[in-house]
Amino acid sequence: MGIDFERLHAIFFEESFEGLDALEAGLLKLDAGDRDPETLNAIFRAAHSIKGGAGTFGFSDVANVTHALETLLDQLRDGERAVTPELITSLLESVDGLRELLSIARDGNQADPAFVSGLRQVFERLLGEEPAAAAEQTAANAPTPETPAPTGGWQIHFQPHEHMFMTGNDPLRILQELQRLGDADITAITGKLPPLSELDPEKAYLGWDIKLQGEICEEAVRDVFAWVEDDCDLSIQPLESAAETETADATPAETAPAEQARAAAPATAPAAKKAKTSSDSSIRVSVDKVDSLINLVGELVITQAMLKQMSTGLDPTDHEQMMAGLETLERNTRELQEAVMSVRMLPMQFVFSRFPRVVRDAAGKLSKKVNLVTEGEGTELDKGVIEKITDPLTHIVRNAVDHGIESPAERKAAGKSETGTLTLKAAHQGGHIVIEVSDDGGGLKRDKIIASARKNGLEIDDNISDDEAYQLIFAPGLSTAAEVTDLSGRGVGMDVVRKNIHELGGQVHVTSEPGKGTKVCIRLPLTLAILDGMSVKVGGEIFIVPLNYIIESLQPVAENIKTITGSQRVIRVRGEYLPLMSLHDIYSTAAANDENSLVVLLESDGRKLAVEVDELLGQQQVVIKNLESNYRRVHGVAGATILGDGRVALIVDVPALTEVAPKAA
Amino acid sequence: MDMDDPTNLPQAAATHAIDDAQNTGDEQEFLTFTLGDEEYGVDILKVQEIRGYDTVTALPDAPEFIKGVINLRGTIVPILDLRLKFHLSKAEYNDFTVMIILNVADRVVGIVVDGVSDVIDLPEESIRPAPEIGGSVDSQHITGIGTVDNRMLILLDIEKLITSADMGLVSATSH
């Protein structure tokens, strides 16, 4: 029998993608100034195992690229190369490239050779330039004193003209070539370097004085400069007669920002947390297995409920032992269910970990300065919810960077620090998880939102409250962005965000304070698989109303029920008039005795609604079953569940019902 | 309808028969059931199980022929009554009423019929193209007409029938 390669491949890809995530996280830590050797080691290990796996399985493209990546990381680790924001950006890009390569390989396709070679070139370029960059930085940071020149070698003065970069030549590459020839002592000439504000990154400002030692013929040295001879000031003299050449000037564009970043880095370094190296043992199990386990436990819960129901008719004294057994069964079942559900729970870390990158990219593109703060990464949430919340959350975060946080200049003018702060917070609150995305930007502009909403054909009362106005950002097609950017402003998005969150059974609310910032608050159920419900009887059928929407239940008094325009009924509850609907009408069940009906008050999304039911049967935890897997979505029905007697009961979709209801005045 | 249709149909039916009848040579196995006085047949490979009619939970906002949903060992399965769908004169629910649980298009769906009669092997040559008919069953859902001992057997393309838009089982928004 052959080895099951399919499965091994699947594991390889899964691990590789995780490895890339770890790599990315590590790189971002480096970027934030973390100089812990363990961080670098973790990055290195991730790259190494991807390379190993790719080699074993014959994904040579991936192996080659990771090999180059590894070489680069090795140099970083050995201190031969300095960490610069540019390097990190290139590395992050190459991580994206690798991810792409891996998905191509996973889908069994052949990668475009141009893509692969492009990716390799990134590394080759980096590998080519880097030691030089390190050397140059040393020079820039602490100008090396002239060392006594031994005999045999060349004194080279190399001053690229400003347009050097336009010709496609890279001085760093040349310097690296020189180092290959012999022992090169390189000193940067920074005299031409303008103040940062006037620096044009596309111009070459730096020059270099190079002492090249060793038995090298002039030809070889000249060859290195063959392509740039016309684009630079160049003098090559034997070492002894090295003449002092006039100072020249430029820095390759990278150096200046690089230095700046290096200066900033140590300041942030202490803040960066140490990588947690947990050695918890774990096994990798497919989600399908866990899901089938959850389903089975769900069945068990139903069977247990059935047994309990059957036992109610028995005489407790005659069947004392069996009753006790049933009791134990109930407890064990519940604990088992909780334990199995927790297998699917993942910490919010899984979502939050991608945001440093998202924020970095978005802020970089918009030239804004944003500091990301995350809290409550340990808060656990069902894997299914986590997967579905990631995209909406990414959208909100991008929006916050794009529209929320102002440009450094605006912030300065408003008396705030140039760097904006974006806070991601997760916390448990009852049976829910609350995720907050807040920024300290300019806040929402009420007038703009209302104007934009009107343009979209929404009828808006002038007197709506600020809070109501802010919620309009979730209306379809609404965008207040002055201009459409890559990131946002097309007006598609926030409505989709709200829709996705509603589909998860969650709610989203935005609050804002002009000049101080905006906060988006998302409330989600912890899991999609079970819910606490109230079972109600309506016309012979049983329905489950999710408990978290119920405010209260009451016995209505006839005089409190009135009608508006003859048809719409309202009920007066403590001075408040709420729309009253009958579940009979909504679900077109057989009408039952209206006389003794009860009223349940529901609230969702700030809207209140009263519904009439025949009878309240009790509170119970139900396993949510999907109606759509074999049928289709039914308006007003959130799903179905199986009752203790094996029958199916529908779960009331409260947000859908309240949406039809007018907003409670 | 085009003139080509009748000529295409037997061809389609023939290919279908060959595809599915791997072990039986030119024969295909059908589960036959009755709806009123008519006898129908569905590809046995689509049938998951047969159950007695049980209480269903009604669904709001559903056409009359969709009776509701049942719990089939933890799976929520929609049940539709073919007798109502085909507008038969009466649809009674008694001890003999049966549900055929089908596995079509990755879905589990139950159909209510008057009774299940038999499993029969039908040689390819005894399957005739369906005549052009109007009415509640579009002829495109009929793969052919089989003859067994002078009984007429209407062979349904159950997959097409169940997934057709007017069944309302598959909504455009669900995927």
XYZ file of C-alpha atoms in Angstrom, chain B residues 7-149:
143
model
C -35.811 12.743 -30.787
C -33.522 14.054 -28.096
C -35.396 12.587 -25.229
C -34.866 8.888 -25.839
C -31.230 9.635 -26.355
C -31.009 11.403 -23.057
C -32.864 8.618 -21.361
C -30.564 6.056 -22.911
C -27.384 7.789 -21.789
C -28.851 8.184 -18.371
C -29.626 4.502 -18.214
C -26.140 3.490 -19.242
C -24.536 5.828 -16.745
C -26.398 4.511 -13.807
C -26.756 0.863 -14.658
C -23.212 -0.172 -14.002
C -23.805 -3.745 -12.941
C -27.001 -4.568 -14.654
C -25.847 -4.157 -18.207
C -28.605 -2.436 -20.115
C -30.995 -2.564 -17.229
C -31.784 0.073 -14.679
C -33.405 -0.396 -11.302
C -36.390 1.672 -10.307
C -38.378 2.035 -7.140
C -42.015 2.214 -8.109
C -44.734 3.940 -6.158
C -48.329 4.918 -6.676
C -49.935 8.299 -6.730
C -53.670 7.782 -7.064
C -54.114 5.442 -9.998
C -50.795 6.232 -11.590
C -47.590 4.354 -11.135
C -44.284 6.171 -11.025
C -40.682 5.110 -10.885
C -37.543 6.784 -9.567
C -33.930 5.750 -9.881
C -33.295 3.454 -6.929
C -29.848 4.951 -6.388
C -31.460 8.228 -5.324
C -33.537 6.574 -2.628
C -32.155 6.673 0.876
C -34.954 5.012 2.809
C -38.689 4.541 3.117
C -40.620 5.560 6.208
C -44.184 5.668 7.379
C -45.821 9.088 7.379
C -45.215 10.888 10.644
C -46.101 14.249 12.122
C -44.435 17.082 10.333
C -43.759 20.579 11.581
C -45.378 23.058 9.244
C -43.269 25.774 7.690
C -44.553 29.283 7.245
C -44.471 30.884 3.851
C -44.355 27.567 2.010
C -46.442 26.280 -0.896
C -49.228 23.876 -0.039
C -47.410 20.786 -1.255
C -44.548 21.346 1.171
C -45.925 19.669 4.262
C -43.159 20.801 6.551
C -40.052 19.324 8.088
C -39.293 16.197 10.067
C -36.428 15.130 12.254
C -34.612 12.306 10.560
C -32.085 11.187 13.161
C -30.975 14.722 13.837
C -31.263 16.092 10.320
C -34.048 18.464 9.433
C -35.652 17.100 6.282
C -38.317 18.923 4.272
C -41.261 16.796 3.219
C -43.285 17.465 0.125
C -46.430 15.740 -0.942
C -46.187 14.706 -4.585
C -49.929 14.113 -4.663
C -50.548 17.768 -3.893
C -47.813 18.830 -6.232
C -49.372 16.826 -9.059
C -52.875 17.992 -8.093
C -54.293 14.535 -7.542
C -57.918 14.547 -6.533
C -57.306 13.357 -2.999
C -54.399 13.178 -0.636
C -55.196 11.139 2.448
C -52.889 10.468 5.331
C -53.429 6.989 6.732
C -51.427 4.026 7.946
C -50.344 3.182 4.412
C -49.141 6.633 3.471
C -45.393 6.499 3.018
C -42.505 8.891 2.728
C -39.655 8.117 0.383
C -36.515 9.795 1.630
C -34.410 10.819 -1.338
C -30.853 11.916 -1.669
C -30.759 14.380 -4.518
C -28.400 17.181 -5.346
C -26.623 16.881 -1.981
C -29.886 17.352 -0.168
C -32.102 15.036 1.759
C -35.744 15.466 0.835
C -38.788 13.355 1.585
C -41.745 12.825 -0.740
C -45.165 11.619 0.364
C -46.763 9.008 -1.870
C -49.805 6.734 -1.620
C -47.758 3.590 -1.480
C -44.538 1.936 -2.523
C -45.031 -1.069 -4.785
C -41.865 -2.651 -6.008
C -38.284 -2.498 -7.136
C -38.027 -3.489 -10.764
C -35.325 -3.949 -13.359
C -36.209 -2.204 -16.546
C -34.346 -3.095 -19.736
C -33.367 -0.099 -21.751
C -35.433 -1.115 -24.765
C -38.647 -1.085 -22.788
C -38.253 2.606 -21.962
C -40.122 4.813 -24.420
C -39.891 8.551 -24.736
C -42.547 10.531 -22.908
C -45.182 12.147 -25.090
C -45.538 15.891 -25.088
C -47.887 16.760 -22.285
C -48.895 19.846 -20.454
C -50.120 19.927 -16.914
C -48.500 19.954 -13.558
C -45.560 17.748 -14.452
C -43.476 19.361 -17.076
C -42.448 16.678 -19.527
C -38.841 17.622 -18.982
C -39.070 15.977 -15.569
C -40.108 12.691 -17.138
C -37.244 10.670 -18.520
C -39.484 8.174 -20.235
C -42.341 5.720 -19.984
C -41.647 2.140 -19.041
C -43.939 -0.814 -19.601
C -44.097 -3.677 -17.133
C -46.732 -6.399 -17.645
